[in-house]
PDB file of C-alpha atoms and ligand atoms in Angstrom:
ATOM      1  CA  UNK A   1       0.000   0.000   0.000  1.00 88.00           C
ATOM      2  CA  UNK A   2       0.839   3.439  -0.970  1.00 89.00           C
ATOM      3  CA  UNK A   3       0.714   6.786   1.132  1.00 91.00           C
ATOM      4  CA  UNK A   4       1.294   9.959  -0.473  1.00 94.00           C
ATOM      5  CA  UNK A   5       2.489  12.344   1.917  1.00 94.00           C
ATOM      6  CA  UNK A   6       4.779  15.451   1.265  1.00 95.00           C
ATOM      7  CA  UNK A   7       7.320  15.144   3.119  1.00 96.00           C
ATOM      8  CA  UNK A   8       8.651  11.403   5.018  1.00 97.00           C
ATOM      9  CA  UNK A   9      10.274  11.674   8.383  1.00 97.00           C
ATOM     10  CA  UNK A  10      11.682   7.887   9.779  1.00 98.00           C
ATOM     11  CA  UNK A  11      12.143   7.177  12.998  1.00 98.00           C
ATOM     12  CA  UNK A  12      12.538   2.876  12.886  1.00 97.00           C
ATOM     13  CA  UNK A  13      15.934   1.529  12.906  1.00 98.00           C
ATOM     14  CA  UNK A  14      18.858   3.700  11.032  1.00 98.00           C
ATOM     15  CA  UNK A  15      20.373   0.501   9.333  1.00 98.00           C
ATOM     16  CA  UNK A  16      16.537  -0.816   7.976  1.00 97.00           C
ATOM     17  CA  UNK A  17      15.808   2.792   6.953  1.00 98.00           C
ATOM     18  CA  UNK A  18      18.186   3.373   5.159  1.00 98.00           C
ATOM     19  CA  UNK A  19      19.603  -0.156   3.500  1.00 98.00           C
ATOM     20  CA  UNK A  20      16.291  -2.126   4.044  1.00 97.00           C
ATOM     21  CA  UNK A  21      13.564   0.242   3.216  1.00 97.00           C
ATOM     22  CA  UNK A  22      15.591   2.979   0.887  1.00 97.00           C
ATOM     23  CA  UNK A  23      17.559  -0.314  -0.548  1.00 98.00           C
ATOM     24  CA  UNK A  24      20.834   1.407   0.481  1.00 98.00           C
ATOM     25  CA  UNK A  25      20.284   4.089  -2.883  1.00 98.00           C
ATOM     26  CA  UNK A  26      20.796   7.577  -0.662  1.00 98.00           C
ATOM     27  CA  UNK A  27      24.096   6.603   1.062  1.00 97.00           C
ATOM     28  CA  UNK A  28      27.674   8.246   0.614  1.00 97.00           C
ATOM     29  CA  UNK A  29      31.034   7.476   2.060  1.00 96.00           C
ATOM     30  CA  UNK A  30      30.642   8.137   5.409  1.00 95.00           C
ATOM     31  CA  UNK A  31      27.004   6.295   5.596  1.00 97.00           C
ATOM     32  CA  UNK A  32      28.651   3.202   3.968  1.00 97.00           C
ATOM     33  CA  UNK A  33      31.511   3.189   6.613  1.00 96.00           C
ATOM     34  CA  UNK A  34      29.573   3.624   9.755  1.00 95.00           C
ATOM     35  CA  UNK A  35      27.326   0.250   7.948  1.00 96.00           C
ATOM     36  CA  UNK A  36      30.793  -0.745   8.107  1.00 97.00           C
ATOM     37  CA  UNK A  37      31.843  -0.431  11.723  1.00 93.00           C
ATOM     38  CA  UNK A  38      34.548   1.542  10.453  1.00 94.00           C
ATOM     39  CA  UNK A  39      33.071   4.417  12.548  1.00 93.00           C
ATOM     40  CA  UNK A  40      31.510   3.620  15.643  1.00 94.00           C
ATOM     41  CA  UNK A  41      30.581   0.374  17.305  1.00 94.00           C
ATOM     42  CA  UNK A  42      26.966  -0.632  18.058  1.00 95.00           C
ATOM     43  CA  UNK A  43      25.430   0.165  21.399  1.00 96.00           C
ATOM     44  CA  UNK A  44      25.442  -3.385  24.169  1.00 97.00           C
ATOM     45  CA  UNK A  45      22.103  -5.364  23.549  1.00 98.00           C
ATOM     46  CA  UNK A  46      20.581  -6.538  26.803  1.00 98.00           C
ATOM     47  CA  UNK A  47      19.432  -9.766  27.857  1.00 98.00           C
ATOM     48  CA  UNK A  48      16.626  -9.243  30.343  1.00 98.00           C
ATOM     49  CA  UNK A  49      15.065 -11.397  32.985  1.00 98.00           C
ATOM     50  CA  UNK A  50      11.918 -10.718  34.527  1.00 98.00           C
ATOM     51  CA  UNK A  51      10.815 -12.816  37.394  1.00 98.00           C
ATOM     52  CA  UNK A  52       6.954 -12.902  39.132  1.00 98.00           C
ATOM     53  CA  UNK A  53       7.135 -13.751  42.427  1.00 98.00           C
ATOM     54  CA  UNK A  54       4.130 -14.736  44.978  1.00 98.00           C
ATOM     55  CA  UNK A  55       5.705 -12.402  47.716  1.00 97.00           C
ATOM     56  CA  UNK A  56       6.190  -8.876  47.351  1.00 97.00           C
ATOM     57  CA  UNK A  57      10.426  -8.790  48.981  1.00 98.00           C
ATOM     58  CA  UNK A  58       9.438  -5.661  50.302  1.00 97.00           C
ATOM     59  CA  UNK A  59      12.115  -6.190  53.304  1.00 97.00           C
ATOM     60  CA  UNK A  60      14.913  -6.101  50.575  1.00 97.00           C
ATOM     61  CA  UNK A  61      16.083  -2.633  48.954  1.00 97.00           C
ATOM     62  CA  UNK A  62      14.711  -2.066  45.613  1.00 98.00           C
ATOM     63  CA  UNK A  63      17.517  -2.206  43.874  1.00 98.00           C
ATOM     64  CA  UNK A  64      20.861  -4.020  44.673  1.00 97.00           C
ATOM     65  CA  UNK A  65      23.982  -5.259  43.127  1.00 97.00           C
ATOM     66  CA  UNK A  66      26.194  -7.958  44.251  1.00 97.00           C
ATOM     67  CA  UNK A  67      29.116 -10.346  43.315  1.00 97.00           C
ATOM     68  CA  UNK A  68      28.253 -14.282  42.948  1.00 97.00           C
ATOM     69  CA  UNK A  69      30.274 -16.833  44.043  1.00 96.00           C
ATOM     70  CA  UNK A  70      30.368 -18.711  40.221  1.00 95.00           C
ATOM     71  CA  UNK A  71      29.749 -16.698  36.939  1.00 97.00           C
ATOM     72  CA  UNK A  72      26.534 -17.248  35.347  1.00 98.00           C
ATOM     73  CA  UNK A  73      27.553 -17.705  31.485  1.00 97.00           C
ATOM     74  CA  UNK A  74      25.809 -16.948  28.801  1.00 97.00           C
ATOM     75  CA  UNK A  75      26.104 -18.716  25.475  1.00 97.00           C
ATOM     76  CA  UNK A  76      26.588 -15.696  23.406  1.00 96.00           C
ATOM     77  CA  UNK A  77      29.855 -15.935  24.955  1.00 96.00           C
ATOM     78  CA  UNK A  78      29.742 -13.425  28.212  1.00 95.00           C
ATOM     79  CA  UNK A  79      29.676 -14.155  31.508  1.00 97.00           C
ATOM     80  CA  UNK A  80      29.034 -11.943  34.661  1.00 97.00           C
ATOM     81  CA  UNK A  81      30.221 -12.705  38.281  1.00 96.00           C
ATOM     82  CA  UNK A  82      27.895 -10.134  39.679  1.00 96.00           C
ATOM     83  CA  UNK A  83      23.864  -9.613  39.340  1.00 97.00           C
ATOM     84  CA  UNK A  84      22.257  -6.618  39.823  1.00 97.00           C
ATOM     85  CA  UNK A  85      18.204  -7.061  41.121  1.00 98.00           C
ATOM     86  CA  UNK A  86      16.041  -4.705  40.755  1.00 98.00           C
ATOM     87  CA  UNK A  87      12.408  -5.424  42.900  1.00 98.00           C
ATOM     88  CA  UNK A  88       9.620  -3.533  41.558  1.00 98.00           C
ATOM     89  CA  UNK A  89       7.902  -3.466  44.411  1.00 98.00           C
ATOM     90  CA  UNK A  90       7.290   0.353  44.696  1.00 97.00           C
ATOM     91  CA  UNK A  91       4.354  -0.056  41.826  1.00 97.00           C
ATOM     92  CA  UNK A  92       1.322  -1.529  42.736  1.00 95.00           C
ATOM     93  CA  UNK A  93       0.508  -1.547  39.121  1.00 97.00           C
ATOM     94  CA  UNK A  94       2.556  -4.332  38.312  1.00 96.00           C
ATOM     95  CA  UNK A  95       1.529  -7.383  40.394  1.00 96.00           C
ATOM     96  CA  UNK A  96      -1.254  -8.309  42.344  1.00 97.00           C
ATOM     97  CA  UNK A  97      -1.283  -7.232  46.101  1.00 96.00           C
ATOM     98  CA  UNK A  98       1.385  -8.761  47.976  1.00 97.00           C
ATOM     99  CA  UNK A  99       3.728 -10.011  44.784  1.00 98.00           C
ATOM    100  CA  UNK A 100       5.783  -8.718  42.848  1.00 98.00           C
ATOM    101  CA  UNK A 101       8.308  -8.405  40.313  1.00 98.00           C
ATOM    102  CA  UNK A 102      11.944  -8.391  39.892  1.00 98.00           C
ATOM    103  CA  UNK A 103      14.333  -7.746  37.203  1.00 98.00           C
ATOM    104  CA  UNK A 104      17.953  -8.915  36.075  1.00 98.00           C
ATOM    105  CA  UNK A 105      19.131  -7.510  32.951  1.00 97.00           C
ATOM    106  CA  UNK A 106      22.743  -7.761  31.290  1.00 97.00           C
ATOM    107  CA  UNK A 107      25.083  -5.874  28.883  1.00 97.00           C
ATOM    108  CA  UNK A 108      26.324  -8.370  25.852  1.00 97.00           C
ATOM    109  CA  UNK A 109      27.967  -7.334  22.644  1.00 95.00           C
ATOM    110  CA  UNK A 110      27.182 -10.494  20.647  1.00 96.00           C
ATOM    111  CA  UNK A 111      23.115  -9.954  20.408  1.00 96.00           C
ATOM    112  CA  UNK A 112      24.065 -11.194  16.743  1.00 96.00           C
ATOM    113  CA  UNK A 113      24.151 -14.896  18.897  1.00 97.00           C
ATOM    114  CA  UNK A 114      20.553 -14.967  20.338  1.00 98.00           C
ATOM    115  CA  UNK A 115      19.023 -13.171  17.196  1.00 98.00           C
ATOM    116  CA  UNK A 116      20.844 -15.509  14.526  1.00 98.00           C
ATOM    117  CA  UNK A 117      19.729 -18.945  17.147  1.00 98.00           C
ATOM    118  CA  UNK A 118      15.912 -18.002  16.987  1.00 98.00           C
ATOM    119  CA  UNK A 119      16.085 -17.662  13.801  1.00 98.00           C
ATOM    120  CA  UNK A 120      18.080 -20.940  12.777  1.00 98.00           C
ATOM    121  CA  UNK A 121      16.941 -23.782  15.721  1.00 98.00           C
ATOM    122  CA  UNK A 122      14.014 -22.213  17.288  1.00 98.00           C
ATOM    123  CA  UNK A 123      13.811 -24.943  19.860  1.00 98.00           C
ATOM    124  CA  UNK A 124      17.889 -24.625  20.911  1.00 98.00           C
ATOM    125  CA  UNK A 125      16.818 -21.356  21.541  1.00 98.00           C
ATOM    126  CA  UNK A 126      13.820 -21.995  23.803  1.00 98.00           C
ATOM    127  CA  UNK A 127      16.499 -24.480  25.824  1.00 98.00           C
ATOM    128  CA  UNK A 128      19.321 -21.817  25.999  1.00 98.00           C
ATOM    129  CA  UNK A 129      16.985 -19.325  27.586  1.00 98.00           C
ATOM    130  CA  UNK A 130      15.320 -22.324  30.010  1.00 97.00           C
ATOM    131  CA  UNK A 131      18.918 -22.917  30.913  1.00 98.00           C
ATOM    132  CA  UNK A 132      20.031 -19.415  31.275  1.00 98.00           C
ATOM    133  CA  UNK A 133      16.945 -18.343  33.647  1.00 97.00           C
ATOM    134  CA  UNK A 134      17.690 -21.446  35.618  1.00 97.00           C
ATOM    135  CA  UNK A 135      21.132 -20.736  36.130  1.00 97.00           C
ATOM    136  CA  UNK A 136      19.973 -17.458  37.252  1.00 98.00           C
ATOM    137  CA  UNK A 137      17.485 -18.711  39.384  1.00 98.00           C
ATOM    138  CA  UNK A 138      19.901 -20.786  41.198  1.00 97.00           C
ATOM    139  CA  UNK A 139      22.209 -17.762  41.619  1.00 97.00           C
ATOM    140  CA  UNK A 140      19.087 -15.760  43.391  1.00 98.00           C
ATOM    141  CA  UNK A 141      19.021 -18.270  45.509  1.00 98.00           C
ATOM    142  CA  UNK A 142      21.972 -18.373  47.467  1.00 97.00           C
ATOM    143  CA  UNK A 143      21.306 -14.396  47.699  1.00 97.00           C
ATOM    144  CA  UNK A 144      17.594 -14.662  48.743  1.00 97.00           C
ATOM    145  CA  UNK A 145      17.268 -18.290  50.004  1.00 97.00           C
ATOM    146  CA  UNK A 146      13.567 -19.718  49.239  1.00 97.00           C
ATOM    147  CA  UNK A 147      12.867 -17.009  45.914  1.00 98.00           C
ATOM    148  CA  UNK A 148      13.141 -20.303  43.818  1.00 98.00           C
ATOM    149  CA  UNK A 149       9.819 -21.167  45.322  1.00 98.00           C
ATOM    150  CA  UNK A 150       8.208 -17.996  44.479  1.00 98.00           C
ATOM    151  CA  UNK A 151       8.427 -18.101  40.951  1.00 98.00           C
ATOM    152  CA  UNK A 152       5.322 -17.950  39.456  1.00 98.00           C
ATOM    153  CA  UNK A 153       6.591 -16.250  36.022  1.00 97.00           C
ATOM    154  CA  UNK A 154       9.572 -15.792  33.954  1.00 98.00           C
ATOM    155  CA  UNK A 155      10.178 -13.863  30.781  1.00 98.00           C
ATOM    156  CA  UNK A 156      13.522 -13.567  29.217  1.00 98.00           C
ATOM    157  CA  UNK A 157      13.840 -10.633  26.530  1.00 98.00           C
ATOM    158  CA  UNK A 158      16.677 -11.223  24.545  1.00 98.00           C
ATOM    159  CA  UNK A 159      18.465  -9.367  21.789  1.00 98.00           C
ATOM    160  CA  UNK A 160      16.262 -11.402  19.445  1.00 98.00           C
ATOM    161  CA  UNK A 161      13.055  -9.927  21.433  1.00 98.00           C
ATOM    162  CA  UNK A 162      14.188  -6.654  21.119  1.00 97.00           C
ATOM    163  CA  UNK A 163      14.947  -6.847  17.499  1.00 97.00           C
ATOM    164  CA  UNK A 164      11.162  -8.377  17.061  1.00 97.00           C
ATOM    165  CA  UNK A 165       9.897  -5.453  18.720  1.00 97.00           C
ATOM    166  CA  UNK A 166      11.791  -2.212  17.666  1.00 96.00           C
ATOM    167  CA  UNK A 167      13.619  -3.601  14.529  1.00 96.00           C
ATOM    168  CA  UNK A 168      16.671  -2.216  16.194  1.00 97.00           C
ATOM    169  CA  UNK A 169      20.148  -3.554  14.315  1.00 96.00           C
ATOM    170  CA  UNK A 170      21.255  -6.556  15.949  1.00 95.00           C
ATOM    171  CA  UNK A 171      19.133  -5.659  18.571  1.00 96.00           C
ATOM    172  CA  UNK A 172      21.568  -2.369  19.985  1.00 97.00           C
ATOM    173  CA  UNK A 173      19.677  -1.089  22.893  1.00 97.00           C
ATOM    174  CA  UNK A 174      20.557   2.296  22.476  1.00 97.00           C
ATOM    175  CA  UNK A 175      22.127   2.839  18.913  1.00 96.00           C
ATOM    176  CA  UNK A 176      25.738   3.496  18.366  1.00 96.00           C
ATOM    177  CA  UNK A 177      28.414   3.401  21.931  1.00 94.00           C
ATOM    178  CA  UNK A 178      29.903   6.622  21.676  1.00 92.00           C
ATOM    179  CA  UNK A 179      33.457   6.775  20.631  1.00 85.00           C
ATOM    180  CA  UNK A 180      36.501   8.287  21.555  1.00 84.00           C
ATOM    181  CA  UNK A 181      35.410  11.761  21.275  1.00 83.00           C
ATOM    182  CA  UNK A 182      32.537  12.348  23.093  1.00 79.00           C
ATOM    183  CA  UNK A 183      31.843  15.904  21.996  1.00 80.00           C
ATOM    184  CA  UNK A 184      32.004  14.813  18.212  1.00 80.00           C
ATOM    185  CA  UNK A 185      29.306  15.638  16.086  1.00 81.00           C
ATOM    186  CA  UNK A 186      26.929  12.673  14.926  1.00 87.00           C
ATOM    187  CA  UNK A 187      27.493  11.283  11.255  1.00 90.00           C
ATOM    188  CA  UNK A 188      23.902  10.189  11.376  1.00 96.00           C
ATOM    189  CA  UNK A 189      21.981  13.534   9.893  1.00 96.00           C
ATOM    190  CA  UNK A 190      18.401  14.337   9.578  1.00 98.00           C
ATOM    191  CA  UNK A 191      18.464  13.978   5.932  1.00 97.00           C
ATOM    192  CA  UNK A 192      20.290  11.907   3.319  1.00 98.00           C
ATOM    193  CA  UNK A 193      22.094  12.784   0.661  1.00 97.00           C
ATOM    194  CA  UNK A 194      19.627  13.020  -3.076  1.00 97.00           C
ATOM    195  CA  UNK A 195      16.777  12.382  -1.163  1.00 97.00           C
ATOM    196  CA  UNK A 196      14.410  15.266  -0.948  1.00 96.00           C
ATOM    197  CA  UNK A 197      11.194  15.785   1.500  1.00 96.00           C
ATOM    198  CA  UNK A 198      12.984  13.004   3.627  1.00 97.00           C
ATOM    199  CA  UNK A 199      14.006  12.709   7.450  1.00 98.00           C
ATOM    200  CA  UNK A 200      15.396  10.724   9.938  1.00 98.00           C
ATOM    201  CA  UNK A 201      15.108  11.045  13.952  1.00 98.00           C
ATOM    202  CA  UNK A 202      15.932   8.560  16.380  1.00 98.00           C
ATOM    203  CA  UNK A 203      18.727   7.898  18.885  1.00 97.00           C
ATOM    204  CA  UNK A 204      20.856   6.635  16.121  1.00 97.00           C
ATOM    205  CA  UNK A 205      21.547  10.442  15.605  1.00 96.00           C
ATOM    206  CA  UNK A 206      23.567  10.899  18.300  1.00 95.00           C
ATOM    207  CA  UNK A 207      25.971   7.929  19.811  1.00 94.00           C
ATOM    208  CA  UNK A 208      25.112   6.744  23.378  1.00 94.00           C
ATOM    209  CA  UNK A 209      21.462   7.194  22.472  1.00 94.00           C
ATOM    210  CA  UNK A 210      18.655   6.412  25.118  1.00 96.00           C
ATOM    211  CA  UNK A 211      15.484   8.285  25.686  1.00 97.00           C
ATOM    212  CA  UNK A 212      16.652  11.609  25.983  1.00 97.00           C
ATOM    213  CA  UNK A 213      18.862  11.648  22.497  1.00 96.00           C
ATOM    214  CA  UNK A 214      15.277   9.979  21.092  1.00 97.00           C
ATOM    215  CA  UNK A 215      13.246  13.232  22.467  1.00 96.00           C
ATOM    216  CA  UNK A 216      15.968  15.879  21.609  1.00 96.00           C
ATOM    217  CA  UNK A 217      16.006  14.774  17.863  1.00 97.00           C
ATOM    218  CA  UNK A 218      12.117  14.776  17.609  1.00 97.00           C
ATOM    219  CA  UNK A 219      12.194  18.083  18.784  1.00 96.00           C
ATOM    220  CA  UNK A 220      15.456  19.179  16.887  1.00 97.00           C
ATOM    221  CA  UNK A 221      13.616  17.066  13.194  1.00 97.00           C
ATOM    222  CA  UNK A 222      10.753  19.214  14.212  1.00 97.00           C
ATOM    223  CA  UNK A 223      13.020  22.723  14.357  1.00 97.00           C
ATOM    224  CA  UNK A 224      14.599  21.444  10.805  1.00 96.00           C
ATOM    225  CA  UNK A 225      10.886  20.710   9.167  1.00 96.00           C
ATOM    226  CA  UNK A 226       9.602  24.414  10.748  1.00 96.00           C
ATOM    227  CA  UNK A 227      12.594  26.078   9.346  1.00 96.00           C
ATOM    228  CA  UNK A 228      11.541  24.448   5.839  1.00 94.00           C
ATOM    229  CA  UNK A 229       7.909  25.393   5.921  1.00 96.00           C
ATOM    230  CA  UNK A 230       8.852  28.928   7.669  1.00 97.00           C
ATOM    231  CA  UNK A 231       7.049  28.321  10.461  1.00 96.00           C
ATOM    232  CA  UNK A 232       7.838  29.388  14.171  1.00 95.00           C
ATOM    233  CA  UNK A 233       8.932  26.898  16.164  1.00 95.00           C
ATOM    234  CA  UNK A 234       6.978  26.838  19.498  1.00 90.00           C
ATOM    235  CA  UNK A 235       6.870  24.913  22.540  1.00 85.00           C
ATOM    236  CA  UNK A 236       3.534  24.314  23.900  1.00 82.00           C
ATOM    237  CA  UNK A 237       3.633  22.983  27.563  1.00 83.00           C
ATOM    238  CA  UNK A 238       0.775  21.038  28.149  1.00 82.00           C
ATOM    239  CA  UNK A 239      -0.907  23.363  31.067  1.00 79.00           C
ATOM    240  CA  UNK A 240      -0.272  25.922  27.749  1.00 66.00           C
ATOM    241  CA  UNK A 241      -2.669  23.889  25.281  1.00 63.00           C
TER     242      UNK A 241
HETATM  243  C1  FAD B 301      16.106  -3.263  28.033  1.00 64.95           C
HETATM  244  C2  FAD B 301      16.348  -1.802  27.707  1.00 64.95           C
HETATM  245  C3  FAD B 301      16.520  -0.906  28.733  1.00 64.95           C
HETATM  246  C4  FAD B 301      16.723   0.447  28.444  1.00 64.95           C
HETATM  247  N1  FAD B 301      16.865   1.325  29.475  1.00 64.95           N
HETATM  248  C5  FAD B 301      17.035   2.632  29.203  1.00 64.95           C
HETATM  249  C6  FAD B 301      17.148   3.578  30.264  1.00 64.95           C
HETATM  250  O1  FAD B 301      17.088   3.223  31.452  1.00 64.95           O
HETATM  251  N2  FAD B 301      17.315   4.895  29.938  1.00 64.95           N
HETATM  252  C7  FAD B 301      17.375   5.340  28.649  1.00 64.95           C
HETATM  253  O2  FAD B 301      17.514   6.538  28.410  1.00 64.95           O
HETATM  254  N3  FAD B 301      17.275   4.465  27.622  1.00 64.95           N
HETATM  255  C8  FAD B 301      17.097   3.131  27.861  1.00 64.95           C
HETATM  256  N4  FAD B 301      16.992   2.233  26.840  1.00 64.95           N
HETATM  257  C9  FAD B 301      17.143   2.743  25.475  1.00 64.95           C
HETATM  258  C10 FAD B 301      15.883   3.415  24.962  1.00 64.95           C
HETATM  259  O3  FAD B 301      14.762   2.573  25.186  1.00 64.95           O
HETATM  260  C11 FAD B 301      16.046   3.680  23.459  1.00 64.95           C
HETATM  261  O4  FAD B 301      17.261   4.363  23.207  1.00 64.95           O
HETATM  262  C12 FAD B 301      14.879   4.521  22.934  1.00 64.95           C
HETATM  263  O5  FAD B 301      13.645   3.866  23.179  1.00 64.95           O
HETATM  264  C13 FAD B 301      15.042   4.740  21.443  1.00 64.95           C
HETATM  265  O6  FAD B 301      13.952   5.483  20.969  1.00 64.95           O
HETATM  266  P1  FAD B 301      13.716   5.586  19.417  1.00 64.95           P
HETATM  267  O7  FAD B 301      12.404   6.298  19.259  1.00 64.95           O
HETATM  268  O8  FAD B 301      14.919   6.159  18.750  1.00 64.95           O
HETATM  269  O9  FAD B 301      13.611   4.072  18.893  1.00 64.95           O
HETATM  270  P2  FAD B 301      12.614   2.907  19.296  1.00 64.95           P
HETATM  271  O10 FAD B 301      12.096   3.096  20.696  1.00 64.95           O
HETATM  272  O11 FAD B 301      13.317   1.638  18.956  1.00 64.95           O
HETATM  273  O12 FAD B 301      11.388   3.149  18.333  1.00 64.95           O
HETATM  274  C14 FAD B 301      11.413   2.768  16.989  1.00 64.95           C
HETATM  275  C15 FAD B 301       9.981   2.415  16.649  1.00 64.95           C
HETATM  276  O13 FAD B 301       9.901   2.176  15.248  1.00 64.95           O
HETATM  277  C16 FAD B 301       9.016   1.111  15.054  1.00 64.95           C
HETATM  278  N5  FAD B 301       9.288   0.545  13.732  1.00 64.95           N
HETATM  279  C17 FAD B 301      10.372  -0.140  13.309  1.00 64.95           C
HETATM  280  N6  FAD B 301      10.224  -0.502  12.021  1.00 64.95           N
HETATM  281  C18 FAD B 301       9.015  -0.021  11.634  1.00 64.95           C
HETATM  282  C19 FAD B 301       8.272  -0.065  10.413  1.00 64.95           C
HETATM  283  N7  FAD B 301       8.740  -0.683   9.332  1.00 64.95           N
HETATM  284  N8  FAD B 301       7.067   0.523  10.382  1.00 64.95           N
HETATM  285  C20 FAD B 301       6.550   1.153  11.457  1.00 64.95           C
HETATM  286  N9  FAD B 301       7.201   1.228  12.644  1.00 64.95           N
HETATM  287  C21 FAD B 301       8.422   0.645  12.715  1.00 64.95           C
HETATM  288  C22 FAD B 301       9.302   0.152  16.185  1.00 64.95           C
HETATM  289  O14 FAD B 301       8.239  -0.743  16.393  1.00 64.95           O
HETATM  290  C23 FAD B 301       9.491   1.131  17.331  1.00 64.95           C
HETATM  291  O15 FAD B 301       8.255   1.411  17.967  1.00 64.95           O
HETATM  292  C24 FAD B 301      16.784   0.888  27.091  1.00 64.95           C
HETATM  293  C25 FAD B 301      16.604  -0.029  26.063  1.00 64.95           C
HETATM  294  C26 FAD B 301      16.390  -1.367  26.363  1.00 64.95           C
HETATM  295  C27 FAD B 301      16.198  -2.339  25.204  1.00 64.95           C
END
């Protein structure tokens, strides 16, 4: 199907803009080498594990971080030999009175592993997660003895969930890891070269990324499209509107 639309502004994924969906036609040397890693290196992808528990661990901090006594190894080739838990038990809104939920999430730079496995041997996929939140499980353990028992739900997001759901390259959490310099500026511009009526916003524009970058370029995109059109650019506060 077919909009018509005067001008396009993207804000999916940088690398499925621009060599999925534009078919890699609007690129020039610099686009090609940051494609290339010769640039900047992705942003971690995360493996997160979300546990619901029939007690609400309301007499442990909310968020804690601790060594373990073994690493818990992942098969994308990490391993970690300290877990950070975070209990969510400060919102009511996300278990029932009296449980709650707890998260462990990790940094790897191989989300290529998990997104290539679901894709290839769906069920060696399901077993490496099973394993993995086991292994986990058994690490919470000798931190909070009995939380085995109060398991009543696990879900494991992994780089390959994260890629289903935000189409995010190799499932980067947060675009490109800023490099050496900091204070450079981003080679990931609003617009691409020979493409008129055409923009881009997203946290790929500026390395490190997150949701602030994400908000600053929808406002900056918005700045570049006013400019175009001649318009003022305002900011209407919501008690304003
Ligand atoms: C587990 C995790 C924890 C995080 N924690 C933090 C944190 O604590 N603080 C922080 O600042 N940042 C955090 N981030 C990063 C932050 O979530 C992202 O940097 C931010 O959401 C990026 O916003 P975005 O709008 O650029 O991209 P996205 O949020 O990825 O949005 C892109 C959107 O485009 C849609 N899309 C893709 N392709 C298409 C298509 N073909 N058609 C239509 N829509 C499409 C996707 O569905 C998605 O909704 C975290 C990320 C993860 C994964």
């Amino acid at each position: 199907m077919t909009h018509l639309c005067d001008d396009v502004l993207s804000t999916a994924d940088w690398y499925k803009t621009v060599f999925e969906y534009l078919k890699g036609e609007f690129v020039n040397e610099k686009i090609l080498k940051l494609r290339d890693g010769k640039l900047l290196d992705l942003y971690y992808s995360v493996l997160l594990v979300t546990y619901g528990l029939k007690r609400d661990y309301k007499e442990h901090p909310h968020f804690l971080r601790f060594p373990t006594p073994v690493s818990l190894v992942s098969p994308c080739g990490k391993s970690w030999d300290r877990l950070e838990t975070h209990f969510y038990h400060y919102d009511p809104t996300l278990a029932p009175q009296g449980k709650t939920v707890m998260a462990c999430s990790f940094y790897t730079t191989n989300g290529k592993y998990w997104i290539d496995l679901r894709k290839n041997d769906r069920a060696k996929y399901r077993e490496e997660k099973k394993k993995f939140t086991d292994s986990l499980a058994d690490l919470l353990e000798l931190k909070f003895p009995g939380i085995k028992d109060d398991i009543e739900m696990v879900d494991f997001a992994t780089p390959a969930t994260i890629l289903r759901y935000t189409n995010n390259w190799q499932g980067s959490a947060q675009g490109w890891l800023p490099g050496e310099n900091i204070a450079a500026s981003s080679p990931v511009k609003f617009t691409l070269p020979g493409l008129s009526h055409f923009y881009y916003a997203s946290h790929w524009g500026q390395p490190g990324g997150g949701l602030p970058i994400a908000v600053i370029q929808g406002r900056d995109v918005t700045k570049l499209l006013c400019k175009h059109y001649k318009k003022d650019f305002r900011v209407i506060r919501p008690e304003q509107s």
